[in-house]
């Protein structure tokens, strides 16, 4: 990967990590944001979507840095995680009304959502995106460990960051996810310092 491309991928990863940390802090300040009863609540969802889309640059960097070593497993992980990030990020940014209907749990809001159609479609895209992202990151993390082109800790950190997002709740989950990408960013930047083909890092 060229130095210029590695720099941009690293910056995108760092931006995604920083935005994710901000999301975690915003959720701590407004734990009931999912009710969407104030303008600031929508800011959280927008920041979440932006963070996911920014992380996409980091995923691209991971793939390019090790594509000759990670094989079909890494390629599959890259495609699935990239598609998942785009779908989940777009679902957050475009399908905000869906989250209102989903989190209120009221049947009347679900019926309204069905009558409108579009919000629920984007909500479904978001859910499918998170599933694809999860499978893709798992495959990409395993491929990263096996390839050993990047530092060996990058694979586990990638997987643990997403696992934290699923398991620790909105605030600490997003914070941990962000920290993982803040750690991966410098590794991606260093990957462009010299050709990576055939180079294996302990």
Tab-separated table of C-alpha atoms in Angstrom:
chain	number	residue	atom	x	y	z
A	1	UNK	CA	0.000	0.000	0.000
A	2	UNK	CA	1.356	3.412	-0.954
A	3	UNK	CA	2.312	5.889	1.784
A	4	UNK	CA	-0.347	8.365	0.632
A	5	UNK	CA	-3.143	5.798	0.615
A	6	UNK	CA	-2.084	4.361	3.960
A	7	UNK	CA	-2.159	7.862	5.421
A	8	UNK	CA	-5.724	8.482	4.227
A	9	UNK	CA	-6.914	5.080	5.419
A	10	UNK	CA	-5.285	5.669	8.794
A	11	UNK	CA	-6.889	9.102	9.091
A	12	UNK	CA	-10.282	7.612	8.247
A	13	UNK	CA	-9.799	4.925	10.888
A	14	UNK	CA	-8.791	7.536	13.464
A	15	UNK	CA	-11.792	9.687	12.557
A	16	UNK	CA	-14.114	6.721	12.943
A	17	UNK	CA	-12.526	5.892	16.277
A	18	UNK	CA	-12.787	9.466	17.527
A	19	UNK	CA	-16.432	9.752	16.442
A	20	UNK	CA	-17.209	6.456	18.172
A	21	UNK	CA	-15.688	7.724	21.421
A	22	UNK	CA	-17.777	10.886	21.055
A	23	UNK	CA	-20.887	8.725	20.599
A	24	UNK	CA	-20.089	6.902	23.817
A	25	UNK	CA	-19.738	10.183	25.679
A	26	UNK	CA	-22.969	11.549	24.179
A	27	UNK	CA	-24.851	8.444	25.251
A	28	UNK	CA	-23.524	8.819	28.795
A	29	UNK	CA	-24.848	12.384	28.817
A	30	UNK	CA	-28.197	11.413	27.281
A	31	UNK	CA	-28.904	7.752	28.124
A	32	UNK	CA	-32.487	8.042	26.899
A	33	UNK	CA	-31.489	9.273	23.452
A	34	UNK	CA	-33.262	6.342	21.783
A	35	UNK	CA	-36.612	7.959	22.612
A	36	UNK	CA	-35.796	10.714	20.091
A	37	UNK	CA	-37.744	13.320	22.025
A	38	UNK	CA	-35.219	16.138	21.567
A	39	UNK	CA	-32.990	17.372	18.715
A	40	UNK	CA	-29.859	16.303	20.580
A	41	UNK	CA	-31.056	12.688	20.502
A	42	UNK	CA	-30.847	12.694	16.720
A	43	UNK	CA	-27.273	13.942	16.987
A	44	UNK	CA	-26.291	10.640	18.594
A	45	UNK	CA	-27.752	8.587	15.756
A	46	UNK	CA	-26.124	10.831	13.148
A	47	UNK	CA	-22.755	10.526	14.908
A	48	UNK	CA	-23.139	6.748	15.011
A	49	UNK	CA	-23.779	6.608	11.279
A	50	UNK	CA	-20.855	8.913	10.518
A	51	UNK	CA	-18.549	6.830	12.725
A	52	UNK	CA	-19.448	3.612	10.909
A	53	UNK	CA	-18.905	5.165	7.491
A	54	UNK	CA	-15.544	6.625	8.567
A	55	UNK	CA	-14.390	3.226	9.830
A	56	UNK	CA	-14.884	1.958	6.277
A	57	UNK	CA	-11.621	3.675	5.332
A	58	UNK	CA	-9.859	1.694	8.032
A	59	UNK	CA	-11.315	-1.565	6.715
A	60	UNK	CA	-10.042	-0.674	3.237
A	61	UNK	CA	-6.615	0.011	4.707
A	62	UNK	CA	-6.541	-3.321	6.518
A	63	UNK	CA	-7.416	-5.163	3.334
A	64	UNK	CA	-4.907	-3.353	1.120
A	65	UNK	CA	-2.102	-3.767	3.638
A	66	UNK	CA	-2.396	-7.559	3.645
A	67	UNK	CA	-4.389	-8.605	0.582
A	68	UNK	CA	-1.530	-10.696	-0.812
A	69	UNK	CA	-1.261	-12.658	2.443
A	70	UNK	CA	-4.806	-12.846	3.817
A	71	UNK	CA	-6.222	-14.936	0.963
A	72	UNK	CA	-9.865	-15.693	0.298
A	73	UNK	CA	-10.746	-15.464	3.989
A	74	UNK	CA	-9.484	-11.898	4.168
A	75	UNK	CA	-11.182	-11.007	0.895
A	76	UNK	CA	-14.515	-12.355	2.108
A	77	UNK	CA	-14.130	-10.534	5.417
A	78	UNK	CA	-13.345	-7.298	3.606
A	79	UNK	CA	-16.361	-7.525	1.296
A	80	UNK	CA	-18.801	-8.449	4.071
A	81	UNK	CA	-17.549	-5.881	6.569
A	82	UNK	CA	-17.458	-3.132	3.925
A	83	UNK	CA	-21.003	-3.863	2.799
A	84	UNK	CA	-22.108	-4.032	6.423
A	85	UNK	CA	-20.550	-0.690	7.305
A	86	UNK	CA	-22.164	1.038	4.318
A	87	UNK	CA	-25.577	-0.469	5.078
A	88	UNK	CA	-25.444	0.143	8.836
A	89	UNK	CA	-24.087	3.669	8.414
A	90	UNK	CA	-26.675	4.582	5.792
A	91	UNK	CA	-29.410	3.020	7.902
A	92	UNK	CA	-28.441	5.279	10.786
A	93	UNK	CA	-28.241	8.430	8.708
A	94	UNK	CA	-31.257	7.928	6.444
A	95	UNK	CA	-33.567	5.736	8.495
A	96	UNK	CA	-33.761	7.799	11.694
A	97	UNK	CA	-37.585	7.597	11.878
A	98	UNK	CA	-37.280	3.813	12.007
A	99	UNK	CA	-35.486	4.033	15.322
A	100	UNK	CA	-38.347	6.073	16.757
A	101	UNK	CA	-40.839	3.392	15.748
A	102	UNK	CA	-38.605	0.560	16.921
A	103	UNK	CA	-37.726	1.967	20.321
A	104	UNK	CA	-41.200	3.167	21.303
A	105	UNK	CA	-42.567	-0.317	20.834
A	106	UNK	CA	-46.058	1.044	20.194
A	107	UNK	CA	-48.033	-0.863	17.580
A	108	UNK	CA	-49.513	2.365	16.249
A	109	UNK	CA	-46.037	3.641	15.385
A	110	UNK	CA	-45.158	0.365	13.697
A	111	UNK	CA	-48.299	0.670	11.568
A	112	UNK	CA	-47.399	4.247	10.701
A	113	UNK	CA	-43.932	3.086	9.735
A	114	UNK	CA	-45.359	0.349	7.523
A	115	UNK	CA	-47.601	2.870	5.794
A	116	UNK	CA	-44.595	5.093	5.071
A	117	UNK	CA	-42.457	2.212	3.924
A	118	UNK	CA	-39.117	3.936	3.476
A	119	UNK	CA	-38.119	4.341	7.153
A	120	UNK	CA	-38.659	0.655	7.864
A	121	UNK	CA	-36.769	-0.337	4.740
A	122	UNK	CA	-33.742	1.630	5.927
A	123	UNK	CA	-34.154	0.156	9.388
A	124	UNK	CA	-34.051	-3.333	7.919
A	125	UNK	CA	-30.970	-2.347	5.900
A	126	UNK	CA	-29.324	-1.184	9.123
A	127	UNK	CA	-30.046	-4.474	10.890
A	128	UNK	CA	-28.801	-6.556	7.961
A	129	UNK	CA	-25.728	-4.331	7.772
A	130	UNK	CA	-24.816	-4.959	11.402
A	131	UNK	CA	-25.030	-8.717	10.830
A	132	UNK	CA	-22.842	-8.570	7.726
A	133	UNK	CA	-20.400	-6.310	9.557
A	134	UNK	CA	-20.115	-8.739	12.451
A	135	UNK	CA	-19.399	-11.759	10.259
A	136	UNK	CA	-17.031	-9.760	8.055
A	137	UNK	CA	-14.990	-8.369	10.938
A	138	UNK	CA	-14.653	-11.845	12.462
A	139	UNK	CA	-13.318	-13.253	9.187
A	140	UNK	CA	-11.061	-10.248	8.599
A	141	UNK	CA	-9.695	-10.428	12.133
A	142	UNK	CA	-8.832	-14.120	11.764
A	143	UNK	CA	-7.248	-13.456	8.368
A	144	UNK	CA	-5.197	-10.618	9.863
A	145	UNK	CA	-3.778	-12.920	12.531
A	146	UNK	CA	-2.979	-15.587	9.963
A	147	UNK	CA	-1.416	-13.174	7.457
A	148	UNK	CA	0.890	-11.550	10.043
A	149	UNK	CA	1.539	-8.681	7.661
A	150	UNK	CA	0.331	-6.221	10.287
A	151	UNK	CA	1.258	-6.515	13.970
A	152	UNK	CA	-0.359	-9.667	15.324
A	153	UNK	CA	-2.440	-7.746	17.882
A	154	UNK	CA	-4.390	-5.978	15.117
A	155	UNK	CA	-6.636	-8.981	14.454
A	156	UNK	CA	-7.753	-9.512	18.062
A	157	UNK	CA	-8.212	-5.766	18.604
A	158	UNK	CA	-10.418	-5.604	15.509
A	159	UNK	CA	-12.618	-8.451	16.737
A	160	UNK	CA	-12.737	-7.323	20.367
A	161	UNK	CA	-13.721	-3.794	19.360
A	162	UNK	CA	-16.811	-5.018	17.551
A	163	UNK	CA	-17.577	-7.572	20.293
A	164	UNK	CA	-17.539	-4.737	22.823
A	165	UNK	CA	-19.962	-2.765	20.684
A	166	UNK	CA	-22.383	-5.675	20.851
A	167	UNK	CA	-21.899	-6.639	24.498
A	168	UNK	CA	-21.094	-3.584	26.618
A	169	UNK	CA	-24.109	-1.420	25.828
A	170	UNK	CA	-24.343	1.806	23.885
A	171	UNK	CA	-22.043	4.025	25.926
A	172	UNK	CA	-19.158	1.726	26.833
A	173	UNK	CA	-19.621	-0.346	23.678
A	174	UNK	CA	-19.124	2.643	21.389
A	175	UNK	CA	-16.272	3.916	23.550
A	176	UNK	CA	-14.447	0.559	23.326
A	177	UNK	CA	-15.125	0.300	19.601
A	178	UNK	CA	-13.633	3.753	19.148
A	179	UNK	CA	-10.539	2.962	21.191
A	180	UNK	CA	-9.905	-0.132	19.067
A	181	UNK	CA	-9.862	1.959	15.877
A	182	UNK	CA	-7.742	4.652	17.492
A	183	UNK	CA	-5.224	1.872	18.149
A	184	UNK	CA	-5.476	0.423	14.632
A	185	UNK	CA	-5.002	3.768	12.895
A	186	UNK	CA	-1.264	4.132	13.588
A	187	UNK	CA	-0.666	0.506	12.533
A	188	UNK	CA	-2.333	1.223	9.207
A	189	UNK	CA	-0.238	4.354	8.778
A	190	UNK	CA	2.946	2.377	9.422
A	191	UNK	CA	1.919	-0.266	6.873
A	192	UNK	CA	2.600	2.199	4.059
A	193	UNK	CA	6.151	2.912	5.137
A	194	UNK	CA	7.523	0.047	3.043
A	195	UNK	CA	6.163	-2.620	0.671
A	196	UNK	CA	4.148	-5.236	2.528
A	197	UNK	CA	4.267	-8.135	0.018
A	198	UNK	CA	5.950	-11.070	1.675
A	199	UNK	CA	6.765	-9.078	4.789
A	200	UNK	CA	5.652	-10.773	7.984
A	201	UNK	CA	5.506	-8.990	11.304
A	202	UNK	CA	5.866	-10.782	14.628
